[in-house]
XYZ file of C-alpha atoms in Angstrom:
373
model
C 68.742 221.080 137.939
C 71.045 223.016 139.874
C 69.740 224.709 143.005
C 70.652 228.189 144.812
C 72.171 227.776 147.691
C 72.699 229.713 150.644
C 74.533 229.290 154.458
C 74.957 231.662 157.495
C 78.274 230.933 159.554
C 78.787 232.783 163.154
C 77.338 235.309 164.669
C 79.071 238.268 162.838
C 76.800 236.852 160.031
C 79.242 235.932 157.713
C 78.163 234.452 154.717
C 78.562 232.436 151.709
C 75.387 232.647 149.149
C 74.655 231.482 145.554
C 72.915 232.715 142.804
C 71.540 231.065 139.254
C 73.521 232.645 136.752
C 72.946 231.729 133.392
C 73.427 227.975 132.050
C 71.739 227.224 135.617
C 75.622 227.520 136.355
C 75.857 227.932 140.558
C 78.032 230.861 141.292
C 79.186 231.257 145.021
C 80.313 234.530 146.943
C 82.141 234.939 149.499
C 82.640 238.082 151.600
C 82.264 240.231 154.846
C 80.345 242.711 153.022
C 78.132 240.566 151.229
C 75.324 240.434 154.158
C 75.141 244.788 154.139
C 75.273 244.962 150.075
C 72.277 242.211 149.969
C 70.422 243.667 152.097
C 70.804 246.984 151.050
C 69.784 245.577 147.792
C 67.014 243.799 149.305
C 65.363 246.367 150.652
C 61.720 247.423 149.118
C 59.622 250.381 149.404
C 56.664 250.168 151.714
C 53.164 250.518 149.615
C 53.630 253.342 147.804
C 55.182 255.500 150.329
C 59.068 256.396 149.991
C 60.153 254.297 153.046
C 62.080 251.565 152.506
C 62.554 248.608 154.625
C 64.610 245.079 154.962
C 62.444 242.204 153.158
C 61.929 240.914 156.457
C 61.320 242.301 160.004
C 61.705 241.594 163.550
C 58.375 241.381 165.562
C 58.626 242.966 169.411
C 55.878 241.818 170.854
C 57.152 239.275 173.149
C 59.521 242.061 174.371
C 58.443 242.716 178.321
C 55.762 240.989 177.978
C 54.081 239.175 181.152
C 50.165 238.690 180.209
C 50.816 236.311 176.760
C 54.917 235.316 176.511
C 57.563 234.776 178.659
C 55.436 232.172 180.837
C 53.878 235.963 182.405
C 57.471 236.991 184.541
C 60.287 239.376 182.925
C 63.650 239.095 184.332
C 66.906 240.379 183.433
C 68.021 237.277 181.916
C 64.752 237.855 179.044
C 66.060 241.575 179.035
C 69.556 240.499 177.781
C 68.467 238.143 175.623
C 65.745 240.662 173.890
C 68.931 242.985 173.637
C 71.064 240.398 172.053
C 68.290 239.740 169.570
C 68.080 243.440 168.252
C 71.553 244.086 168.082
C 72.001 240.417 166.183
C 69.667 241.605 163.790
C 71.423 244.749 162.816
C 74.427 242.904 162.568
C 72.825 241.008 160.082
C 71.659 244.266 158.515
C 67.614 243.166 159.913
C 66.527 246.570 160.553
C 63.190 247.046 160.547
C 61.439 246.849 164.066
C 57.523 246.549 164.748
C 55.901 247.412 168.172
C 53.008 248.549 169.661
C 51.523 250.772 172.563
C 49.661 247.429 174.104
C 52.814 245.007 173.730
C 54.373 245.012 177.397
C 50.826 246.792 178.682
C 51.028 248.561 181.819
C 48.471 246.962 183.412
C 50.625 243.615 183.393
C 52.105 242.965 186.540
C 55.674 243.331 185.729
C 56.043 244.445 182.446
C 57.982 246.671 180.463
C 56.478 248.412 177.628
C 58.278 246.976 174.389
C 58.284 250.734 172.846
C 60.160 251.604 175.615
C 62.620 248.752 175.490
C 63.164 249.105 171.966
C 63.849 253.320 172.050
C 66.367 252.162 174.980
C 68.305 248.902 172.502
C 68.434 251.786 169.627
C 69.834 254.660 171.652
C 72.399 252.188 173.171
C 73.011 250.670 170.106
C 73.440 254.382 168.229
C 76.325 255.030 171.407
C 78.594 252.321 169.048
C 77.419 252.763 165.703
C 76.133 256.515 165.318
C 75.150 256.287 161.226
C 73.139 252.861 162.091
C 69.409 253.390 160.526
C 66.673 251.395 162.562
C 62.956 251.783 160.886
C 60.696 251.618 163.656
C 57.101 250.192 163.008
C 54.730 250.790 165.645
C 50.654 250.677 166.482
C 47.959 252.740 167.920
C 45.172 250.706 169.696
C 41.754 251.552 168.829
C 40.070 251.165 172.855
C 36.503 252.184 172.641
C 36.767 255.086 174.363
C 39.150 256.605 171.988
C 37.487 259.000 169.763
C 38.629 261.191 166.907
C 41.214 261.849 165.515
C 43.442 264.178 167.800
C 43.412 260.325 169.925
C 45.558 258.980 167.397
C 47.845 262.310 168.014
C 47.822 261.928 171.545
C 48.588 258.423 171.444
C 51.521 258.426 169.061
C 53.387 260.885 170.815
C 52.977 258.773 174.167
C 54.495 256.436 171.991
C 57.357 258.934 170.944
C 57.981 259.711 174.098
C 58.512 255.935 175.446
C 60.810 255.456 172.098
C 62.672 258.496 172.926
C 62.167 259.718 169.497
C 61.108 262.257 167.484
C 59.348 260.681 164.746
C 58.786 257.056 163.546
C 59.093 255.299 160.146
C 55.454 253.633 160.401
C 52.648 254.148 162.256
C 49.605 251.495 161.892
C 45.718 251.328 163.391
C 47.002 248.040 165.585
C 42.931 246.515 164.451
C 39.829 248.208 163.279
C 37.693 250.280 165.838
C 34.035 249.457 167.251
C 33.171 252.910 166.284
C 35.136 256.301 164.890
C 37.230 254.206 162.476
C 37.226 257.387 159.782
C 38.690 259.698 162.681
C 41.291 257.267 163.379
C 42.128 257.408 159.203
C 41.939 261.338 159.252
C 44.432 261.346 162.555
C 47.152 258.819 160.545
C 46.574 261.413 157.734
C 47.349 264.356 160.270
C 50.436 262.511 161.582
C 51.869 262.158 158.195
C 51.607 266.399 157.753
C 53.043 267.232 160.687
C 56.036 264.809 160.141
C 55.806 262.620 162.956
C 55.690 259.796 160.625
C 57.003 258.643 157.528
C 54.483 256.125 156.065
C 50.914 255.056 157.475
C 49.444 251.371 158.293
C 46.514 249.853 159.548
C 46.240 246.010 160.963
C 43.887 243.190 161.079
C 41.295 245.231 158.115
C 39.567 243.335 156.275
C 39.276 243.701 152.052
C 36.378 246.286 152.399
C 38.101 248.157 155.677
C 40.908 248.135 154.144
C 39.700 249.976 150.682
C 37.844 252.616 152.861
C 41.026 253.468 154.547
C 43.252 253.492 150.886
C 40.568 256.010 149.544
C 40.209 258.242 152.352
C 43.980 258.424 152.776
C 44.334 258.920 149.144
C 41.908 262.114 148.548
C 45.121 263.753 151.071
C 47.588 262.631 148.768
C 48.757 260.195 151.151
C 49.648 256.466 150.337
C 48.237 253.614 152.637
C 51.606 251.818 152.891
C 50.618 248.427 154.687
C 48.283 246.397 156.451
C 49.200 244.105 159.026
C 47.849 240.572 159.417
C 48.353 236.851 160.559
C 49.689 234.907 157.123
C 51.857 231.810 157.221
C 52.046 228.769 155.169
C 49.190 227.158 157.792
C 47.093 230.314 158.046
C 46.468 231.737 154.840
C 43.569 233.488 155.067
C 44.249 236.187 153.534
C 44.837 234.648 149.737
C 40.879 233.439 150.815
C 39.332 236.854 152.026
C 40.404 239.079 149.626
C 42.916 241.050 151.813
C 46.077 239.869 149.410
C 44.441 240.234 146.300
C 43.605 244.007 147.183
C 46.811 244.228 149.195
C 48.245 243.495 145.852
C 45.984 245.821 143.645
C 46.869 248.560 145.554
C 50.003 248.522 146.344
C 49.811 247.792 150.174
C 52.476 245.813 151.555
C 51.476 242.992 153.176
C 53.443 242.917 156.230
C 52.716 238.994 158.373
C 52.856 238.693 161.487
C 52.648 234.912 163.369
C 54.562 233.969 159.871
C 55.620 230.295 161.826
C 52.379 230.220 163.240
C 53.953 231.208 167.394
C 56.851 228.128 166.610
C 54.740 225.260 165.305
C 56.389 225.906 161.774
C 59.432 225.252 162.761
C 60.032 221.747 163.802
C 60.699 222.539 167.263
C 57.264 220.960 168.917
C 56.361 217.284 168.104
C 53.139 214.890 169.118
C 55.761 213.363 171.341
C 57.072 216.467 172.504
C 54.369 219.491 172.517
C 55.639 222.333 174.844
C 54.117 222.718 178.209
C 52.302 225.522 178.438
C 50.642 227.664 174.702
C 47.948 230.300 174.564
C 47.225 228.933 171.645
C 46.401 224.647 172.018
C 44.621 224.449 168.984
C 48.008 224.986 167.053
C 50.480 223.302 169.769
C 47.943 219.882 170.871
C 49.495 216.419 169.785
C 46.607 216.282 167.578
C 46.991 218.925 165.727
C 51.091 218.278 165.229
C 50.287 214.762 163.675
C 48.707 216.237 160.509
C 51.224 218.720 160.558
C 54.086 215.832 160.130
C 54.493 215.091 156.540
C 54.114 219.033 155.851
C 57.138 219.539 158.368
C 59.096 216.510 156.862
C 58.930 217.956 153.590
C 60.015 221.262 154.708
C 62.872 219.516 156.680
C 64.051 217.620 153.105
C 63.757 221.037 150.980
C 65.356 222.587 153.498
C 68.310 220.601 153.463
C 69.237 221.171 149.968
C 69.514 224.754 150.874
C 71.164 223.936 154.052
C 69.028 225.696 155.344
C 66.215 224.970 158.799
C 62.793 224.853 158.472
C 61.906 228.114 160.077
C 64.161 229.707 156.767
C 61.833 227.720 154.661
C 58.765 229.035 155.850
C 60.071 232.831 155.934
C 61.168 232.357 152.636
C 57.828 231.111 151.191
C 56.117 234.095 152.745
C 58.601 236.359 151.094
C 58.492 234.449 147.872
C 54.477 235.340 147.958
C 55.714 238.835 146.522
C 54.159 242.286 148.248
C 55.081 240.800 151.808
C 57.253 241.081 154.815
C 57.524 238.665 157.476
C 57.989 240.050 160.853
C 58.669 237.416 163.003
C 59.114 237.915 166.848
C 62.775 237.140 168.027
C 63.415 236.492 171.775
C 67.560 235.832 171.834
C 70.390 236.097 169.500
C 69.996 233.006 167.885
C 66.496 233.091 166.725
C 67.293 236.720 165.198
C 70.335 235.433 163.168
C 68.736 232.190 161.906
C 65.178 234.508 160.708
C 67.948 237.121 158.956
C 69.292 233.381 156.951
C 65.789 233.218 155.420
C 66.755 236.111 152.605
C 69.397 237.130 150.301
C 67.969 233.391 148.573
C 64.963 232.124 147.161
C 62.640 229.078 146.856
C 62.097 227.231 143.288
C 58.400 227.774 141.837
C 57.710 223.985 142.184
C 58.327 224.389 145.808
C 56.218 227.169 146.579
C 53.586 225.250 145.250
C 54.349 221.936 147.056
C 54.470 223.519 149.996
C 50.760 225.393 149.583
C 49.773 221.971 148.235
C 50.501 220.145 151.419
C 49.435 222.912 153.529
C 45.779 222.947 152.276
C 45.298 219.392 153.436
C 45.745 220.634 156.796
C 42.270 222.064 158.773
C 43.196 225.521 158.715
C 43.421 227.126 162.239
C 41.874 230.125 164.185
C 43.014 233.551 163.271
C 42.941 236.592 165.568
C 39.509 237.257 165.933
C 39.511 240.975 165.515
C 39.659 239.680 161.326
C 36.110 239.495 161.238
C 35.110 242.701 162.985
């Protein structure tokens, strides 16, 4: 049977893909414009809102960050790496960016808010390329003392203000609040009309959360364009709770964050070789990695007739899902081009469900808690 096959070569992203045609005849192209007409073609409309975004997305929330990455110290070094890693992605025509208020908190002794790094890569970057289009995805975070919803105002114009911008492409509910969860719905609403945003999120809701939110948005005439939660090939949770189904009923993108589960996916860590220091053991202890083996060994060989790494094969299954964008989070240049190598090709059917196959006879692990508020 022939197989599609796909490579990335340098880092001006160069490529060489191939496509089925008919006769399961393997046609290859070859050309420096093939990356920006794929992905132009690749792009999809968020939900049913009008913004459209890459099929995959670069997470930012390792960017300044001192209380959960970057073994808690930012230097200048992590700086120029974090800049290398958004202006990769653009080269590879990856331009769809997701923050957050909290990522890079000011209370973190020596951090740098990611909004603000990210408003500072995209204004430099905009110096060279004036006509490049960045979608910018970020979150408001629903503290306890926030009430209402002029707090959800408030908030996203701090966060317009540390983006140096004047509106944003999507602005989500980071997780659902204790209390005052229908003012923070109205306020995402009010954003919408006075055209500081394009589309509207929330993150972390539930099935039921989730449906409250899509009907109170939709008696404004406004679209609930995504919901943001933790969904890789080891965490799927939410095929079990409902939150895909309706994700899929409504037409709510799915957007995934942790899609290779904070590295483990990838091959990188082994029983012989788990890294140092995790926040999360449970997913990096050399017990858990054994049972992970033959999943990542069969990833390895399917990858490898794609020529493609392991991390590619992951990204890809998520995409191949259907209604969902992986965001992963990129720290250099090298991690952003090989995550932009996981589209423009696609998994066979028979793989998909391998993969799921092996994956369910793993323990599933701990998702973020704030799930099961």
């Amino acid at each position: 049977m022939a197989m599609a096959m796909a490579m990335n070569v340098s880092s001006s992203c160069f490529c060489v893909a191939g496509n089925r045609t008919s006769g399961n005849r393997l046609r290859v192209v070859a050309s420096e414009d093939l990356v920006g007409l794929k992905i132009k073609d690749d792009k999809v409309k968020l939900g049913g809102s009008d913004l459209e975004v890459t099929r995959l997305g670069i997470g930012a929330w390792s960017w300044g960050d001192t209380s959960y990455w970057n073994n808690f110290e930012w230097d200048d070094r992590k700086m120029k790496a974090a800049k290398a890693a958004f202006d990769t992605s653009v080269d590879c025509g990856i331009t769809f960016f997701d923050t957050a208020e909290v990522y890079g908190s000011r209370f973190s002794f020596g951090a740098i808010n990611s909004e603000t790094l990210l408003g500072r890569f995209i204004k430099e970057r905009k110096v060279k390329d004036p006509e490049v289009e960045v979608a910018v995805a970020t979150k408001y975070a629903a503290l306890p003392w926030r009430l209402g919803r002029q707090s959800v105002l408030t908030a996203l114009k701090d966060s317009l203000n540390r983006l140096e911008l004047s509106s944003v492409e999507l602005y989500q509910l980071h997780w659902p609040g204790i209390w005052g969860n229908e003012g923070y719905i109205d306020g995402l609403g009010d954003a919408v009309e006075q055209g500081l945003v394009k589309a509207v999120g929330v993150s972390n809701y539930s099935e039921s959360r989730l449906r409250d939110a899509y009907k109170k948005l939709e008696k404004r005439g406004i679209p609930l364009a995504s919901n943001q939660v933790n969904y890789s090939l080891i965490y799927r949770a939410p095929e079990e709770n409902g939150v895909k189904a309706a994700c899929d009923e409504l037409g709510v993108t799915l957007i995934a964050y942790s899609p290779i589960a904070q590295g483990v996916l990838t091959g990188k860590y082994t029983p012989e070789n788990p890294t140092n220091w995790s926040s999360r053991p449970d997913l990096h202890s050399p017990s858990f990695l054994t049972k992970l083996q033959p999943l990542l060994n069969r990833i390895k060989e399917i990858g490898e007739n794609y020529s493609k790494t392991n991390t590619q094969v992951v990204l890809n299954w998520l995409v191949a899902q259907e209604n969902v964008i992986p965001i992963p989070g990129a720290k250099n240049a090298v991690q952003a081009e090989e995550f932009a190598g996981a589209i423009g090709w696609r998994l066979t059917g028979e793989e998909i469900d391998e993969l799921r196959s092996l994956a369910m006879e793993i323990k599933p692990v701990t998702g973020f808690p704030v799930e099961k508020l």
